[in-house]
Amino acid sequence: MKYYLKLGFILFVFCAIASGILAYINTLTAPVIAERKAREEEETRNSLIPNADFEQKVTDQGMIYYVAKDPAKDELLGYTFIAADVGYSSTVQTMVGVDPEFEVLGIQVVDQAETPGLGANCTSPSFASQFSGMSINDLYVDKDGGEVASLSGATITSRCITNSLRESILDVQDEDQIGGEQ
Amino acid sequence: MGYLGEIFVMAMTAIFIQNFVLSRFLGLCPYLGVSKKLDSALGMGMAVIFVMTLASAITFLINNYLLIPYSLGYLQTIAFILTIAALVQFVEMVIQKNAPALYKSLGVYLPLITTNCAVLGVAILNTTALRSDGVTEYNFLDSLLNGFFSGVGFTVVLLAMAGLRMRLDMAELPKSMKGMPIALILAGIMALSFYGFMGFQI
Amino acid sequence: MTFIKELTKGLIKDNPIFVLVLGLCPTLAVTTSVINALGMGSAATFVLLCSNIIISMIKGITPSKIRIPVYIVVIASFVTIVDMVMAAYLPDLHKSLGLFIPLIVVNCIILGRAEAFASKNNVIMSIADAIGMGLGFTLSLTLIATFREILGAGTWLGMRVTPMSYDPMLIAILAPGAFITLGFLMALMNMIKEKK
């Protein structure tokens, strides 16, 4: 019995040392990771709606969105938020910027793990740029009678991005109208 | 869609659409190592289903009641692998004591499972997996079921592979193709056929 | 002399992938591009080197009954360190390797070398063994990735190497292509060995 206690103790000491070292390294790397993530998000926001001040808001459903205002004239420039939906083999997250009339200013896919060479092409500028200027009614892929030209061989990814954009724009629009009535 | 529908989607996804072996590349060592005979493949498959289900359940509890509340996320890998190693040892001891017949058929495969990346893989994937609506995170039962179905998915392709390789033994092959090379090419063709399932929207 | 022998055996004679057939999961999963293969290879080599050093140092004080759990703790710690450092400084690579970084823990090569070599040899030999095996692993990954990236994307390390008229065979970078490429490469190795 004593022998087994000794074994357990040795194992415990190893685990404790390992956890201590990991905790120390975590304190070094965690801020770097968090800071880079925040900076990347901010850069994406700024590229979608340039020269704006962003204010974070949360809808009733818990969706986070940002209101963009012109810092000089205090004029509403639009909104940015992240739309997400399940695509072909992963959850695709797209950050989108819309103007006050809810027409798309631009989109950028921020997270995806779709098929390389097919669905993963959704990050290419040629696919993303076509969304600019579209209104909610245009946001269907061509196969569903809309304006969005699907990526070749990746209709599911294209449809997932398009639908997630449309639904989240509607969510923010609803929220905005409730806010307007108050 | 009710919860039964959710379970059906999860089962189809784990077994066919995102098969652990053929599209996620997890658990390849036993897939190629233990697929020479049908009965040993069956034994391995059963042991994997058993351990994966248990491991999914226990790592879920550890992750949600220990690691997340105390923000120890960085200890995830080390905690999960130790849990799995301990679990495998424990299961081995229990089976050996209480079910000698079962131990005889499963026993030799159990130690191999600790280093089967499918088990650690399912535990890690469960922590970030989402239900088919793309928002809800897995609860305890979801994780447990996902572990079970992933194990079933592993066993299905392992058995198919074993059946095919037994036939292959009789085929005349160039000498350099024999053994591992032809098994890999066979696995490739199998993966190709499983691609037919991918992208199904249930 | 033996140092050199331990160093070079991992390259050809005991090549971890083509001869020992260990660590197949990362081999097949991350070889979609050369850069991923190099990233995975160096991550695994780093873990292998550090764990071999530590394990050969502590081999005197670990009772043999609990040696496997102790090895796992050592390996898992280094894997977590690699994971955190990569997430902080090489985010793109971290993302494309994804799940397979924590899974280095269960890479049979690393635990296998710990058990078969580092627990029986001194630190210097264990370093040679780790570097040799790590290089063998990295080179094999790069070789497979070279075939897959050129055939499947027409590029090598991101640079276009095929004429514009070549339409990439997507299958090579998808899952089935991984199995088939490795299968043919292994057959080729066998053929070369027979000729000798």
Coordinates of C-alpha atoms in Angstrom, one line a residue:
Chain A
M1 CA 0.0 0.0 0.0
K2 CA 2.8 2.4 1.0
Y3 CA 4.5 1.6 -2.3
Y4 CA 1.4 2.6 -4.3
L5 CA 1.1 5.8 -2.3
K6 CA 4.7 6.6 -3.2
L7 CA 4.0 6.0 -6.9
G8 CA 1.0 8.2 -6.8
F9 CA 3.0 10.9 -5.1
I10 CA 5.8 10.8 -7.7
L11 CA 3.2 11.0 -10.5
F12 CA 1.5 13.9 -8.7
V13 CA 4.9 15.8 -8.4
F14 CA 5.5 15.4 -12.2
C15 CA 2.0 16.7 -12.9
A16 CA 2.4 19.6 -10.5
I17 CA 5.7 20.6 -12.1
A18 CA 4.2 20.3 -15.6
S19 CA 1.2 22.4 -14.7
G20 CA 3.3 25.1 -13.1
I21 CA 5.5 25.4 -16.2
L22 CA 2.4 25.5 -18.5
A23 CA 0.7 28.1 -16.3
Y24 CA 3.8 30.3 -16.6
I25 CA 4.0 30.0 -20.4
N26 CA 0.3 30.6 -20.6
T27 CA 0.6 33.9 -18.9
L28 CA 3.2 34.8 -21.5
T29 CA 1.3 33.7 -24.6
A30 CA -2.4 34.3 -23.7
P31 CA -2.2 38.1 -23.8
V32 CA -0.4 37.9 -27.2
I33 CA -3.1 35.7 -28.6
A34 CA -5.9 37.8 -27.2
E35 CA -4.4 41.0 -28.4
R36 CA -3.7 39.7 -31.9
K37 CA -7.3 38.4 -32.1
A38 CA -8.7 41.8 -31.1
R39 CA -6.4 43.6 -33.5
E40 CA -7.3 41.4 -36.4
E41 CA -11.0 41.9 -35.7
E42 CA -10.5 45.6 -35.5
E43 CA -8.5 45.7 -38.7
T44 CA -11.3 43.7 -40.5
R45 CA -13.9 46.1 -39.2
N46 CA -11.9 49.1 -40.3
S47 CA -11.4 47.7 -43.8
L48 CA -15.1 47.1 -44.2
I49 CA -16.1 50.6 -43.0
P50 CA -13.1 52.9 -43.0
N51 CA -12.6 56.0 -40.8
A52 CA -15.3 55.2 -38.3
D53 CA -15.8 54.9 -34.6
F54 CA -17.3 51.6 -33.5
E55 CA -19.6 51.0 -30.6
Q56 CA -20.4 47.5 -29.5
K57 CA -24.1 46.5 -29.0
V58 CA -25.9 43.3 -28.3
T59 CA -29.2 42.2 -29.7
D60 CA -31.9 40.5 -27.7
Q61 CA -30.8 37.1 -29.0
G62 CA -27.3 37.8 -27.7
M63 CA -25.7 38.6 -31.1
I64 CA -22.9 41.1 -30.9
Y65 CA -22.8 43.9 -33.5
Y66 CA -21.0 47.2 -33.9
V67 CA -22.5 50.5 -34.9
A68 CA -20.2 52.6 -37.0
K69 CA -20.3 56.4 -36.7
D70 CA -18.3 59.2 -38.4
P71 CA -16.2 60.6 -35.6
A72 CA -16.3 64.2 -37.1
K73 CA -20.0 64.6 -37.9
D74 CA -21.5 62.0 -35.6
E75 CA -23.3 60.6 -38.6
L76 CA -24.4 56.9 -38.8
L77 CA -22.2 55.1 -41.3
G78 CA -23.4 51.5 -40.9
Y79 CA -23.1 48.3 -38.9
T80 CA -20.6 45.5 -38.8
F81 CA -21.2 42.0 -37.4
I82 CA -20.2 38.4 -37.8
A83 CA -22.5 36.0 -39.6
A84 CA -22.0 32.3 -39.0
D85 CA -23.5 29.1 -40.4
V86 CA -22.6 25.5 -40.9
G87 CA -21.1 25.0 -44.4
Y88 CA -19.8 21.9 -46.1
S89 CA -17.3 20.6 -43.5
S90 CA -17.0 23.5 -40.9
T91 CA -18.7 26.5 -39.5
V92 CA -18.0 29.5 -41.7
Q93 CA -17.8 32.9 -40.0
T94 CA -18.1 36.0 -42.2
M95 CA -17.7 39.5 -41.0
V96 CA -20.0 41.9 -42.9
G97 CA -20.3 45.7 -43.1
V98 CA -23.6 47.2 -44.1
D99 CA -24.6 50.9 -44.7
P100 CA -27.6 52.5 -42.8
E101 CA -30.0 51.2 -45.5
F102 CA -28.7 47.7 -44.9
E103 CA -27.0 47.3 -48.3
V104 CA -23.8 45.3 -48.1
L105 CA -20.6 47.4 -48.1
G106 CA -18.2 44.5 -48.0
I107 CA -17.6 41.0 -46.5
Q108 CA -14.6 39.1 -45.3
V109 CA -14.6 35.4 -44.3
V110 CA -12.8 35.3 -41.0
D111 CA -13.0 31.7 -40.1
Q112 CA -13.5 28.5 -42.2
A113 CA -12.2 25.0 -42.7
E114 CA -13.9 24.1 -46.0
T115 CA -12.4 21.8 -48.6
P116 CA -9.1 23.1 -49.9
G117 CA -9.4 24.1 -53.6
L118 CA -13.2 24.2 -53.6
G119 CA -15.1 25.7 -50.6
A120 CA -11.9 27.3 -49.2
N121 CA -11.9 29.6 -52.2
C122 CA -14.6 31.6 -50.4
T123 CA -11.8 33.7 -48.9
S124 CA -10.7 34.9 -52.3
P125 CA -11.3 38.6 -53.1
S126 CA -13.1 37.8 -56.4
F127 CA -15.8 35.9 -54.5
A128 CA -16.1 38.4 -51.6
S129 CA -16.1 41.6 -53.7
Q130 CA -19.3 40.6 -55.6
F131 CA -21.4 41.1 -52.4
S132 CA -20.7 44.9 -52.3
G133 CA -23.9 46.9 -53.0
M134 CA -26.3 44.0 -52.6
S135 CA -29.5 44.4 -50.7
I136 CA -31.3 41.7 -48.7
N137 CA -33.4 40.6 -51.6
D138 CA -30.3 40.0 -53.8
L139 CA -28.7 37.8 -51.2
Y140 CA -29.5 34.4 -52.6
V141 CA -27.1 32.2 -54.6
D142 CA -27.8 32.0 -58.4
K143 CA -29.2 28.5 -58.1
D144 CA -31.8 29.9 -55.7
G145 CA -32.7 32.8 -58.0
G146 CA -30.5 35.4 -56.4
E147 CA -27.5 37.5 -57.5
V148 CA -24.6 35.7 -55.8
A149 CA -22.5 33.7 -58.2
S150 CA -21.6 30.5 -56.5
L151 CA -18.0 29.2 -56.3
S152 CA -17.6 26.5 -58.9
G153 CA -18.0 23.1 -57.2
A154 CA -18.9 24.7 -53.8
T155 CA -22.5 25.6 -53.9
I156 CA -23.0 24.5 -50.3
T157 CA -20.3 26.9 -49.0
S158 CA -21.6 29.8 -51.1
R159 CA -25.2 29.2 -50.0
C160 CA -24.2 28.9 -46.4
I161 CA -22.3 32.3 -46.5
T162 CA -25.1 34.0 -48.4
N163 CA -27.9 32.7 -46.2
S164 CA -26.0 33.5 -43.0
L165 CA -25.4 37.0 -44.2
R166 CA -29.1 37.5 -45.1
E167 CA -30.4 36.2 -41.8
S168 CA -28.0 38.1 -39.6
I169 CA -28.7 41.3 -41.6
L170 CA -32.4 40.8 -40.9
D171 CA -31.7 40.3 -37.2
V172 CA -29.8 43.5 -36.9
Q173 CA -32.4 45.3 -39.0
D174 CA -35.1 44.2 -36.6
E175 CA -33.1 45.3 -33.7
D176 CA -32.4 48.6 -35.3
Q177 CA -36.1 49.3 -35.9
I178 CA -37.1 48.4 -32.4
G179 CA -34.3 50.8 -31.2
G180 CA -35.7 53.5 -33.5
E181 CA -39.2 53.4 -32.1
Q182 CA -38.1 53.9 -28.6
Chain B
M1 CA -36.5 19.1 -35.6
G2 CA -36.9 17.2 -32.4
Y3 CA -34.1 15.7 -30.4
L4 CA -34.4 12.3 -32.1
G5 CA -33.8 14.1 -35.4
E6 CA -30.7 15.7 -33.9
I7 CA -29.4 12.3 -32.9
F8 CA -30.1 10.9 -36.4
V9 CA -28.1 13.8 -37.9
M10 CA -25.3 13.2 -35.4
A11 CA -25.2 9.5 -36.2
M12 CA -25.2 10.0 -40.0
T13 CA -22.5 12.7 -39.7
A14 CA -20.2 10.6 -37.5
I15 CA -20.6 7.4 -39.4
F16 CA -20.8 8.5 -43.1
I17 CA -20.4 12.2 -43.8
Q18 CA -17.5 13.0 -41.5
N19 CA -16.1 9.5 -41.0
F20 CA -13.4 9.6 -38.4
V21 CA -11.0 7.5 -40.3
L22 CA -11.6 8.4 -43.9
S23 CA -12.3 12.1 -43.8
R24 CA -10.8 13.3 -40.5
F25 CA -7.7 11.0 -40.6
L26 CA -8.1 9.9 -37.0
G27 CA -7.3 6.4 -35.7
L28 CA -5.3 5.4 -38.8
C29 CA -2.7 3.3 -36.9
P30 CA -5.3 0.7 -35.7
Y31 CA -7.2 1.1 -39.0
L32 CA -4.2 -0.2 -41.0
G33 CA -2.6 -2.3 -38.2
V34 CA -5.5 -4.4 -36.9
S35 CA -7.5 -4.9 -40.2
K36 CA -5.7 -8.0 -41.4
K37 CA -8.3 -10.3 -39.8
L38 CA -12.1 -9.9 -39.4
D39 CA -12.4 -11.1 -35.8
S40 CA -9.5 -9.1 -34.5
A41 CA -11.0 -6.0 -36.3
L42 CA -14.3 -6.7 -34.6
G43 CA -12.6 -6.9 -31.2
M44 CA -10.8 -3.7 -31.7
G45 CA -13.9 -2.0 -33.0
M46 CA -15.9 -3.0 -29.9
A47 CA -13.1 -1.9 -27.5
V48 CA -12.9 1.5 -29.3
I49 CA -16.7 2.1 -29.2
F50 CA -16.6 1.3 -25.5
V51 CA -13.6 3.6 -24.6
M52 CA -14.7 6.4 -26.9
T53 CA -18.2 6.6 -25.3
L54 CA -16.8 6.6 -21.8
A55 CA -14.0 9.0 -22.7
S56 CA -16.4 11.5 -24.3
A57 CA -18.6 11.4 -21.2
I58 CA -15.7 11.9 -18.7
T59 CA -13.8 14.5 -20.6
F60 CA -17.0 16.5 -21.0
L61 CA -17.4 16.6 -17.2
I62 CA -13.7 17.5 -16.7
N63 CA -13.8 20.2 -19.3
N64 CA -17.1 21.8 -18.1
Y65 CA -16.8 21.4 -14.4
L66 CA -13.1 21.7 -13.8
L67 CA -11.2 23.3 -16.7
I68 CA -13.6 26.0 -17.8
P69 CA -14.8 27.3 -14.4
Y70 CA -11.2 27.7 -13.2
S71 CA -10.0 28.9 -16.6
L72 CA -7.5 26.1 -17.0
G73 CA -8.1 25.7 -20.7
Y74 CA -4.4 25.4 -21.4
L75 CA -4.3 22.1 -19.4
Q76 CA -6.8 20.5 -21.7
T77 CA -4.5 18.3 -23.7
I78 CA -2.6 17.0 -20.6
A79 CA -5.8 16.5 -18.6
F80 CA -7.6 14.7 -21.4
I81 CA -4.8 12.3 -22.3
L82 CA -4.2 11.4 -18.6
T83 CA -7.9 10.8 -18.2
I84 CA -8.0 8.5 -21.2
A85 CA -4.9 6.6 -20.1
A86 CA -6.3 6.1 -16.6
L87 CA -9.7 5.2 -18.0
V88 CA -8.2 2.5 -20.3
Q89 CA -6.2 1.0 -17.4
F90 CA -9.3 1.1 -15.2
V91 CA -11.5 -0.6 -17.8
E92 CA -8.9 -3.2 -18.4
M93 CA -8.7 -4.0 -14.6
V94 CA -12.5 -4.2 -14.3
I95 CA -13.0 -6.4 -17.3
Q96 CA -10.2 -8.7 -16.3
K97 CA -11.7 -9.2 -12.9
N98 CA -15.4 -9.4 -13.7
A99 CA -15.6 -10.7 -17.3
P100 CA -12.7 -12.9 -18.1
A101 CA -14.3 -14.1 -21.4
L102 CA -14.7 -10.5 -22.6
Y103 CA -11.2 -9.8 -21.4
K104 CA -9.9 -12.6 -23.6
S105 CA -11.4 -11.1 -26.7
L106 CA -10.8 -7.4 -26.0
G107 CA -7.9 -7.4 -23.6
V108 CA -5.1 -7.2 -26.1
Y109 CA -6.6 -4.2 -27.8
L110 CA -7.2 -2.1 -24.7
P111 CA -3.6 -0.9 -24.1
L112 CA -3.3 0.1 -27.8
I113 CA -6.3 2.5 -27.4
T114 CA -4.5 5.0 -25.3
T115 CA -2.4 6.0 -28.3
N116 CA -5.4 5.8 -30.7
C117 CA -5.7 9.4 -31.7
A118 CA -9.4 9.0 -32.5
V119 CA -10.2 8.8 -28.7
L120 CA -8.3 12.0 -27.8
G121 CA -9.6 13.5 -31.1
V122 CA -13.3 13.0 -30.3
A123 CA -12.7 14.4 -26.8
I124 CA -11.2 17.6 -28.2
L125 CA -13.6 17.9 -31.0
N126 CA -16.6 17.6 -28.6
T127 CA -15.4 20.7 -26.7
T128 CA -16.0 22.9 -29.8
A129 CA -18.6 20.9 -31.6
L130 CA -22.0 22.5 -32.4
R131 CA -25.4 21.0 -33.1
S132 CA -26.8 21.2 -36.6
D133 CA -28.3 24.6 -35.9
G134 CA -24.7 25.9 -35.8
V135 CA -25.2 27.7 -32.4
T136 CA -25.9 25.3 -29.6
E137 CA -22.9 23.7 -27.9
Y138 CA -22.9 20.0 -27.1
N139 CA -24.4 19.1 -23.7
F140 CA -23.4 15.9 -21.8
L141 CA -25.7 13.6 -23.7
D142 CA -24.7 15.0 -27.0
S143 CA -21.0 14.4 -26.2
L144 CA -21.6 10.9 -25.0
L145 CA -23.7 10.0 -28.1
N146 CA -21.1 11.7 -30.4
G147 CA -18.4 9.5 -28.9
F148 CA -20.5 6.4 -29.4
F149 CA -21.4 7.2 -33.0
S150 CA -17.8 8.1 -33.9
G151 CA -16.7 4.8 -32.5
V152 CA -19.4 3.1 -34.6
G153 CA -18.1 5.0 -37.6
F154 CA -14.6 3.8 -36.9
T155 CA -15.8 0.2 -36.5
V156 CA -17.8 0.2 -39.7
V157 CA -14.8 1.2 -41.9
L158 CA -12.5 -1.1 -39.9
L159 CA -14.7 -4.1 -40.6
A160 CA -15.1 -3.2 -44.3
M161 CA -11.4 -2.9 -44.6
A162 CA -10.7 -6.2 -42.8
G163 CA -13.2 -7.9 -45.1
L164 CA -11.5 -6.4 -48.2
R165 CA -8.0 -7.2 -47.1
M166 CA -8.8 -10.9 -46.5
R167 CA -9.9 -11.1 -50.1
L168 CA -6.8 -9.2 -51.2
D169 CA -4.6 -11.9 -49.7
M170 CA -5.6 -14.1 -52.6
A171 CA -4.9 -11.5 -55.3
E172 CA -1.7 -11.7 -57.3
L173 CA 0.2 -8.4 -56.8
P174 CA 3.6 -7.1 -57.7
K175 CA 5.9 -7.8 -54.8
S176 CA 6.5 -4.2 -53.9
M177 CA 2.8 -3.5 -53.7
K178 CA 2.1 -6.2 -51.1
G179 CA 1.1 -5.4 -47.6
M180 CA 1.0 -1.7 -46.6
P181 CA 1.1 0.0 -50.0
I182 CA -2.0 -1.8 -51.4
A183 CA -3.8 -1.4 -48.1
L184 CA -3.3 2.4 -48.4
I185 CA -4.5 2.5 -52.0
L186 CA -7.5 0.5 -51.0
A187 CA -8.2 2.9 -48.2
G188 CA -7.9 5.7 -50.7
I189 CA -10.6 4.2 -52.9
M190 CA -12.7 3.7 -49.8
A191 CA -12.3 7.3 -48.8
L192 CA -13.3 8.2 -52.4
S193 CA -16.5 6.3 -52.1
F194 CA -17.2 7.9 -48.7
Y195 CA -16.9 11.3 -50.4
G196 CA -20.2 10.5 -52.0
F197 CA -21.8 11.0 -48.6
M198 CA -20.1 14.3 -47.9
G199 CA -22.0 17.6 -48.0
F200 CA -25.3 16.0 -47.6
Q201 CA -27.6 18.4 -45.8
I202 CA -29.8 16.5 -43.5
Chain C
M1 CA 30.8 7.1 -34.3
T2 CA 27.7 5.7 -32.7
F3 CA 26.4 9.3 -32.4
I4 CA 26.4 9.6 -36.2
K5 CA 24.8 6.2 -36.5
E6 CA 21.9 7.1 -34.2
L7 CA 21.6 10.4 -36.0
T8 CA 21.3 9.0 -39.5
K9 CA 19.3 5.8 -38.9
G10 CA 16.0 7.8 -38.8
L11 CA 16.5 9.1 -42.3
I12 CA 16.5 5.9 -44.3
K13 CA 17.1 2.7 -42.4
D14 CA 14.5 3.2 -39.6
N15 CA 12.5 5.9 -41.3
P16 CA 9.5 6.4 -39.0
I17 CA 6.9 6.7 -41.8
F18 CA 8.0 4.5 -44.7
V19 CA 9.7 1.7 -42.7
L20 CA 8.3 1.7 -39.2
V21 CA 4.8 3.0 -40.4
L22 CA 4.2 5.1 -37.3
G23 CA 2.4 8.4 -36.9
L24 CA 0.2 8.0 -40.0
C25 CA -2.6 10.3 -38.9
P26 CA -0.7 13.6 -39.0
T27 CA 1.2 12.2 -42.1
L28 CA -1.9 12.0 -44.1
A29 CA -3.9 14.9 -42.6
V30 CA -1.4 17.7 -42.8
T31 CA 0.5 17.0 -46.1
T32 CA -1.9 19.0 -48.2
S33 CA 0.8 21.6 -48.6
V34 CA 4.6 21.7 -48.1
I35 CA 4.4 24.5 -45.6
N36 CA 2.0 22.5 -43.4
A37 CA 4.3 19.5 -43.6
L38 CA 7.3 21.6 -42.6
G39 CA 5.3 23.1 -39.7
M40 CA 4.1 19.8 -38.5
G41 CA 7.5 18.2 -38.9
S42 CA 9.3 20.9 -36.9
A43 CA 6.6 20.9 -34.2
A44 CA 6.9 17.1 -33.8
T45 CA 10.7 17.2 -33.9
F46 CA 10.8 19.9 -31.2
V47 CA 8.5 17.8 -28.9
L48 CA 10.4 14.6 -29.7
L49 CA 13.8 16.3 -28.9
C50 CA 12.6 17.9 -25.6
S51 CA 10.8 14.8 -24.4
N52 CA 13.7 12.5 -25.3
I53 CA 16.1 14.8 -23.3
I54 CA 13.8 15.0 -20.2
I55 CA 12.9 11.3 -20.3
S56 CA 16.5 10.1 -20.5
M57 CA 17.4 12.5 -17.6
I58 CA 14.6 11.3 -15.3
K59 CA 14.9 7.6 -16.2
G60 CA 16.7 6.9 -12.9
I61 CA 14.0 8.4 -10.7
T62 CA 10.8 7.1 -12.3
P63 CA 9.6 3.7 -11.0
S64 CA 8.9 1.5 -14.0
K65 CA 5.3 0.9 -13.0
I66 CA 4.3 4.5 -13.7
R67 CA 6.8 5.3 -16.4
I68 CA 4.1 5.5 -19.2
P69 CA 1.9 8.1 -17.4
V70 CA 5.0 10.1 -16.6
Y71 CA 6.2 10.0 -20.2
I72 CA 2.7 11.1 -21.3
V73 CA 2.8 14.0 -18.9
V74 CA 6.2 15.1 -20.2
I75 CA 5.1 14.8 -23.8
A76 CA 1.8 16.5 -23.3
S77 CA 3.5 19.4 -21.5
F78 CA 5.8 20.1 -24.5
V79 CA 2.9 19.7 -26.9
T80 CA 0.9 22.3 -25.0
I81 CA 3.9 24.6 -25.0
V82 CA 4.2 24.2 -28.8
D83 CA 0.5 24.7 -29.2
M84 CA 0.5 28.0 -27.1
V85 CA 3.6 29.4 -28.7
M86 CA 2.4 28.6 -32.2
A87 CA -1.0 30.2 -31.5
A88 CA 0.7 33.3 -30.3
Y89 CA 3.4 33.8 -33.0
L90 CA 2.4 31.6 -36.0
P91 CA -1.4 31.9 -36.1
D92 CA -1.9 30.9 -39.7
L93 CA 0.1 27.7 -39.4
H94 CA -1.6 27.0 -36.1
K95 CA -5.0 27.3 -37.8
S96 CA -4.2 25.1 -40.7
L97 CA -2.7 22.3 -38.5
G98 CA -5.6 22.7 -36.1
L99 CA -6.6 19.6 -34.2
F100 CA -3.4 17.8 -35.2
I101 CA -1.2 19.9 -32.8
P102 CA -2.7 18.5 -29.6
L103 CA -2.8 15.1 -31.3
I104 CA 1.1 15.1 -31.4
V105 CA 0.6 13.7 -27.9
V106 CA -0.6 10.4 -29.2
N107 CA 1.7 10.3 -32.2
C108 CA 3.2 6.9 -31.8
I109 CA 6.6 8.0 -32.9
I110 CA 7.1 10.2 -29.8
L111 CA 5.9 7.8 -27.2
G112 CA 7.6 5.0 -29.1
R113 CA 11.0 6.6 -29.1
A114 CA 10.6 7.5 -25.4
E115 CA 9.9 3.9 -24.5
A116 CA 12.2 2.2 -26.9
F117 CA 15.2 4.6 -26.8
A118 CA 15.3 7.5 -24.4
S119 CA 14.4 5.3 -21.4
K120 CA 17.4 3.1 -22.0
N121 CA 20.1 5.5 -23.3
N122 CA 21.9 8.6 -22.1
V123 CA 21.1 12.2 -22.9
I124 CA 23.6 12.6 -25.8
M125 CA 22.4 9.5 -27.6
S126 CA 18.8 10.4 -27.0
I127 CA 19.4 13.8 -28.6
A128 CA 20.9 12.2 -31.7
D129 CA 18.0 9.7 -31.9
A130 CA 15.4 12.5 -31.6
I131 CA 17.0 14.7 -34.2
G132 CA 17.4 11.8 -36.6
M133 CA 13.9 10.5 -36.2
G134 CA 12.5 14.1 -36.3
L135 CA 14.3 14.8 -39.5
G136 CA 13.2 11.5 -41.0
F137 CA 9.6 12.4 -40.1
T138 CA 9.9 15.9 -41.5
L139 CA 11.6 14.8 -44.7
S140 CA 9.0 12.1 -45.3
L141 CA 6.1 14.6 -44.7
T142 CA 7.7 17.1 -47.1
L143 CA 8.2 14.4 -49.7
I144 CA 4.5 13.4 -49.6
A145 CA 3.4 17.0 -49.4
T146 CA 5.6 17.8 -52.5
F147 CA 3.7 15.3 -54.6
R148 CA 0.3 16.3 -53.3
E149 CA 0.8 20.0 -53.6
I150 CA 2.3 19.9 -57.1
L151 CA -0.4 17.5 -58.4
G152 CA -3.3 19.0 -56.5
A153 CA -2.6 22.7 -56.5
G154 CA 0.1 23.1 -59.1
T155 CA 2.3 24.9 -56.6
W156 CA 5.3 24.1 -54.3
L157 CA 5.6 26.1 -51.1
G158 CA 3.0 28.4 -52.6
M159 CA 4.9 29.1 -55.8
R160 CA 3.5 28.1 -59.1
V161 CA 5.6 25.3 -60.7
T162 CA 3.3 23.9 -63.3
P163 CA 2.4 25.6 -66.6
M164 CA -0.8 27.7 -66.5
S165 CA -2.5 25.1 -68.8
Y166 CA -2.2 22.4 -66.1
D167 CA -5.5 22.0 -64.4
P168 CA -4.7 20.8 -60.8
M169 CA -6.0 17.4 -59.8
L170 CA -8.0 18.4 -56.8
I171 CA -8.2 14.7 -55.7
A172 CA -4.5 14.8 -54.6
I173 CA -5.1 17.3 -51.8
L174 CA -8.4 15.7 -50.7
A175 CA -8.5 12.8 -48.3
P176 CA -8.4 9.9 -50.9
G177 CA -5.4 11.4 -52.6
A178 CA -3.5 11.2 -49.3
F179 CA -3.9 7.5 -49.0
I180 CA -3.2 6.8 -52.6
T181 CA -0.1 9.0 -52.7
L182 CA 1.4 7.4 -49.6
G183 CA 0.5 3.9 -51.0
F184 CA 2.4 4.5 -54.3
L185 CA 5.4 6.1 -52.5
M186 CA 5.7 3.1 -50.2
A187 CA 5.5 0.8 -53.1
L188 CA 8.3 2.8 -54.8
M189 CA 10.4 2.5 -51.7
N190 CA 9.9 -1.2 -51.6
M191 CA 10.9 -1.5 -55.2
I192 CA 14.1 0.5 -54.7
K193 CA 14.9 -1.7 -51.7
E194 CA 14.4 -4.9 -53.7
K195 CA 16.7 -3.8 -56.5
K196 CA 19.6 -3.3 -54.0

